[in-house]
PDB file of C-alpha atoms in Angstrom:
ATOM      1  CA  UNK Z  28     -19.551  11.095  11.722  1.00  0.00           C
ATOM      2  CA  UNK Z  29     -18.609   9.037   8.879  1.00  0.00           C
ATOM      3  CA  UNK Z  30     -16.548   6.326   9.592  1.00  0.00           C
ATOM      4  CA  UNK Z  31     -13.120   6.044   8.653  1.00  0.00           C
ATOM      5  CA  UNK Z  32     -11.894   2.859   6.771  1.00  0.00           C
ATOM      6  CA  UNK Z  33      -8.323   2.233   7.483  1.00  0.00           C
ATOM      7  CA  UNK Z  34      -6.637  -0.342   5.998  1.00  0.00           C
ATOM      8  CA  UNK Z  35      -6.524  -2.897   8.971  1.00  0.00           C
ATOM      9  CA  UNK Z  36     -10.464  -2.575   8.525  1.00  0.00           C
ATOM     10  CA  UNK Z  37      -9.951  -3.687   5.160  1.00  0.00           C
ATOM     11  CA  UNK Z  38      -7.611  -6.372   5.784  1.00  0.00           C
ATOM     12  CA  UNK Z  39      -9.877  -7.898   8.645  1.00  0.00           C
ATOM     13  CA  UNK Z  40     -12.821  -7.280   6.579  1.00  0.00           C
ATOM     14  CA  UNK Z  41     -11.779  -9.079   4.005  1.00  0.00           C
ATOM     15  CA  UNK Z  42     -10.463 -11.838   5.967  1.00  0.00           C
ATOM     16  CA  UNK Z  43     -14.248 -12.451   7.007  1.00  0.00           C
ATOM     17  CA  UNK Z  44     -15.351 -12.050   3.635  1.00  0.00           C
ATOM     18  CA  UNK Z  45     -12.681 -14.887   2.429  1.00  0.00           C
ATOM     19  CA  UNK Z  46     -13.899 -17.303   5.738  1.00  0.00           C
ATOM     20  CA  UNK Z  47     -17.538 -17.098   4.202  1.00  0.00           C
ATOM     21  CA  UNK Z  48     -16.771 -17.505   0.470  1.00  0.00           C
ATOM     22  CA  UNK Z  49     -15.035 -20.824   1.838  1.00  0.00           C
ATOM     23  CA  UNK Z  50     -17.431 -22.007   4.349  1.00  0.00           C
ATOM     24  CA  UNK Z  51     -21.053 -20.684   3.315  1.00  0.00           C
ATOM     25  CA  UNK Z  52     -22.115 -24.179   2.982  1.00  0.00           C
ATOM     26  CA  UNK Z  53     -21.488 -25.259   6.914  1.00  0.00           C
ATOM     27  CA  UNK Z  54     -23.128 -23.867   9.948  1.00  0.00           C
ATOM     28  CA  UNK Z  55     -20.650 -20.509  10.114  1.00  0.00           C
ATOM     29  CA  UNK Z  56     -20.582 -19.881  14.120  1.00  0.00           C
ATOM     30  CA  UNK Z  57     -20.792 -16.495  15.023  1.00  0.00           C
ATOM     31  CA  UNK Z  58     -17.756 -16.970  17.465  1.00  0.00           C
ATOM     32  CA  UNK Z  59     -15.362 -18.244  15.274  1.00  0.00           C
ATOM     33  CA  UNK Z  60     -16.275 -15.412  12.853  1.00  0.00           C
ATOM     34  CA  UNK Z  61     -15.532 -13.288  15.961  1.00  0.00           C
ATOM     35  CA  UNK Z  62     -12.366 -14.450  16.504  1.00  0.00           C
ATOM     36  CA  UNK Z  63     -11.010 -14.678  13.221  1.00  0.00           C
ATOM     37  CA  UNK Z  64     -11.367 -10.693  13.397  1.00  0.00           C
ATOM     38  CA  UNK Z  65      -9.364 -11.091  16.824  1.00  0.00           C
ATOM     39  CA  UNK Z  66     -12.740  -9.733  18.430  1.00  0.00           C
ATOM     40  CA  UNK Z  67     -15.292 -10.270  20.971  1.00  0.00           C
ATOM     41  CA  UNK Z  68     -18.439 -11.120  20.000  1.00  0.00           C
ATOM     42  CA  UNK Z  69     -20.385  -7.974  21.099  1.00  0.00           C
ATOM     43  CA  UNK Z  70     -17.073  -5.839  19.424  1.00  0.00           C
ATOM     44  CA  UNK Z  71     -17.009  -7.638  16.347  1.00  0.00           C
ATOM     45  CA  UNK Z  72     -20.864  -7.613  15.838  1.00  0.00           C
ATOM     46  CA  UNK Z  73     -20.673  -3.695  16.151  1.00  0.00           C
ATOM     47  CA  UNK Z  74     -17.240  -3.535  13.923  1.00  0.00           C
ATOM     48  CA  UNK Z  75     -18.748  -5.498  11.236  1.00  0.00           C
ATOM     49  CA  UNK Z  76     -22.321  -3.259  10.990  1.00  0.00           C
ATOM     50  CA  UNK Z  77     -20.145  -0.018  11.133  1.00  0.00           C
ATOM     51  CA  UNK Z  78     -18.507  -1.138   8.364  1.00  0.00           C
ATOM     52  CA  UNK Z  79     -20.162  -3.003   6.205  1.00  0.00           C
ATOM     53  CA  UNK Z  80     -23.667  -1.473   6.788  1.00  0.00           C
ATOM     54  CA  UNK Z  81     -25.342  -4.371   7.725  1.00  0.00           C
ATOM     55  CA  UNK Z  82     -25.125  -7.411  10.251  1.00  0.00           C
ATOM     56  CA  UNK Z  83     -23.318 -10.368   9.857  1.00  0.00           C
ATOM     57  CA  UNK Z  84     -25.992 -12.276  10.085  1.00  0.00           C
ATOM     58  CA  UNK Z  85     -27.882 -10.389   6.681  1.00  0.00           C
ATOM     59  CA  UNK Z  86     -25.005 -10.162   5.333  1.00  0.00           C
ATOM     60  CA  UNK Z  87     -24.612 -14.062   5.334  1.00  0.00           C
ATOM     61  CA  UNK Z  88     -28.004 -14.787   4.250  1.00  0.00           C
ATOM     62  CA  UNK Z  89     -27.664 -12.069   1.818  1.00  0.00           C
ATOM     63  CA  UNK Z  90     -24.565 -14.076   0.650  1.00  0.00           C
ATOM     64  CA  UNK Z  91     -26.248 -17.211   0.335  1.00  0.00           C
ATOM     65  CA  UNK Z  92     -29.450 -16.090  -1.210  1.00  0.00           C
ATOM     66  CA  UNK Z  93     -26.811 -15.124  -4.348  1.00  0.00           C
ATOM     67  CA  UNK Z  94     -25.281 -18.496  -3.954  1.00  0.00           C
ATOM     68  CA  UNK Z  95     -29.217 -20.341  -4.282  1.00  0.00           C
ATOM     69  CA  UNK Z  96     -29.697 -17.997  -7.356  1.00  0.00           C
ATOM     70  CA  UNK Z  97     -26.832 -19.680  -9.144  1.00  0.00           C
ATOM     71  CA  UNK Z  98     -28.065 -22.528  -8.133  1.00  0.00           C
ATOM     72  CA  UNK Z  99     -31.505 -22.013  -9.426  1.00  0.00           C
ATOM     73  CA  UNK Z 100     -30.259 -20.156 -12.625  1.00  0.00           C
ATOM     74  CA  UNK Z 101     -28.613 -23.800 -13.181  1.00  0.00           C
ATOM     75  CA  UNK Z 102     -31.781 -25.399 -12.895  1.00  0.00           C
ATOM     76  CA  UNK Z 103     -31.383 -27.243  -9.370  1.00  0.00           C
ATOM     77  CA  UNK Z 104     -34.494 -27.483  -7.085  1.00  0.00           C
ATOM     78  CA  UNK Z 105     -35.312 -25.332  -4.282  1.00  0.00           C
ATOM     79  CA  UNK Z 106     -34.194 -28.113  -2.133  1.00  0.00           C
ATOM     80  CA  UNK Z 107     -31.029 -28.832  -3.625  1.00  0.00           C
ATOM     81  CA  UNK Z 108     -30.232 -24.831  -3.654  1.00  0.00           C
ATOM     82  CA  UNK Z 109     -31.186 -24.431  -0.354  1.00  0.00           C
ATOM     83  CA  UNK Z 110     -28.733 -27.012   0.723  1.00  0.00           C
ATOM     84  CA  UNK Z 111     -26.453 -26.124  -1.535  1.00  0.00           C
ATOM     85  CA  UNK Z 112     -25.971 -22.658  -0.416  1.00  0.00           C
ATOM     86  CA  UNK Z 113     -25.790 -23.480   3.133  1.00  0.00           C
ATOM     87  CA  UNK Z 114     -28.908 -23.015   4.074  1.00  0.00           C
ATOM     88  CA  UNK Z 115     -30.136 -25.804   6.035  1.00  0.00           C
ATOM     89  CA  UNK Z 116     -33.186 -25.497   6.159  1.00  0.00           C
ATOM     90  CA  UNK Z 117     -35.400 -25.455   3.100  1.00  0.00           C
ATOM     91  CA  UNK Z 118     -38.494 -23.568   4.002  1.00  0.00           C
ATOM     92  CA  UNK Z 119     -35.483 -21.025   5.559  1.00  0.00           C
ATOM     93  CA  UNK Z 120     -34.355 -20.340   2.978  1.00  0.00           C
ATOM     94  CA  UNK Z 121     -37.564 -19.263   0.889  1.00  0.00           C
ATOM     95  CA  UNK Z 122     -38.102 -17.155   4.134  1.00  0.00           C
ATOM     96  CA  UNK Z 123     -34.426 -15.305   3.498  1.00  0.00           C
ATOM     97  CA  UNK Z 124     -35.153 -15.483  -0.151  1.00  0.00           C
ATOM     98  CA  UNK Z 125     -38.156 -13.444  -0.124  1.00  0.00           C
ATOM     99  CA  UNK Z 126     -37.024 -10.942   2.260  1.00  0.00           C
ATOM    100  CA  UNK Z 127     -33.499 -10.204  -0.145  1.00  0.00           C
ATOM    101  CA  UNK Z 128     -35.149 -10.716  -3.461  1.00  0.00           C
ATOM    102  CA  UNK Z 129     -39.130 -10.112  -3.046  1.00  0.00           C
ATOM    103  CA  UNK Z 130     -39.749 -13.196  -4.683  1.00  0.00           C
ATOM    104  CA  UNK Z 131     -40.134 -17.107  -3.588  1.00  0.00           C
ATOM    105  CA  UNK Z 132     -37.393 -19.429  -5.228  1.00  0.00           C
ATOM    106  CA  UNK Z 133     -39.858 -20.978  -6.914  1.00  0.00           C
ATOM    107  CA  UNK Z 134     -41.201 -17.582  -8.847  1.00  0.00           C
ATOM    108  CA  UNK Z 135     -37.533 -15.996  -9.165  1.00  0.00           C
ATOM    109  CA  UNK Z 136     -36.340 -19.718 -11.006  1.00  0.00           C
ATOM    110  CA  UNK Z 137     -39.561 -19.205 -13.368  1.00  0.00           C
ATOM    111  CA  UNK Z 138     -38.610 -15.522 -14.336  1.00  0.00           C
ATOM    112  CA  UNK Z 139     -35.153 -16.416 -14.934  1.00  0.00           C
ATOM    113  CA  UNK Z 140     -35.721 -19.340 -16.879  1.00  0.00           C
ATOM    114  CA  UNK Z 141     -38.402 -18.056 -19.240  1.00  0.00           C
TER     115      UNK Z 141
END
């Protein structure tokens, strides 16, 4: 059954969405995530995949995989983008990066800056 978006979903939804444009760069805890939807853990874990279509968790790293992009686009190192973009862990991130873009940061910052 396809699920229908009311616009509470929306509202808490976007609420999330806000909380990680703010605070990619620290170490987002799944709880407070959680709770800032006014959910359990387990609830807001299947709220957030029935509506979004993905985990939190991929949707994160999804979300700062675009934010190390920008960073590489502006011609920062892997390092600095990794950090940058909340990722605190540098090999991590190329881990992440692969996976969302099929590419190293290293290979995607060469294409783009040809």
């Amino acid at each position: 059954t396809k699920y229908n978006f009311q616009k509470k979903d929306e509202i808490r939804i976007k609420k999330v969405i806000d909380f990680v444009n703010v605070n990619y760069q620290k170490n987002i805890q799944f709880s407070e995530v959680a709770e800032l939807a006014n959910m359990t853990i387990p609830a807001f874990s299947a709220y957030f995949k029935k509506i979004m279509s993905v985990n939190f968790t991929d949707f994160l790293n999804e979300f700062r995989v675009n934010q190390a992009c920008k960073a590489l686009f502006a011609g920062k190192s892997v390092t600095d983008a990794s950090f940058e973009s909340g990722f605190n862990n540098v090999t991590y991130l190329i881990k992440v990066f692969k996976a969302v873009k099929g590419d190293s940061p290293l290979v995607y910052q060469k294409k783009i800056n040809v």
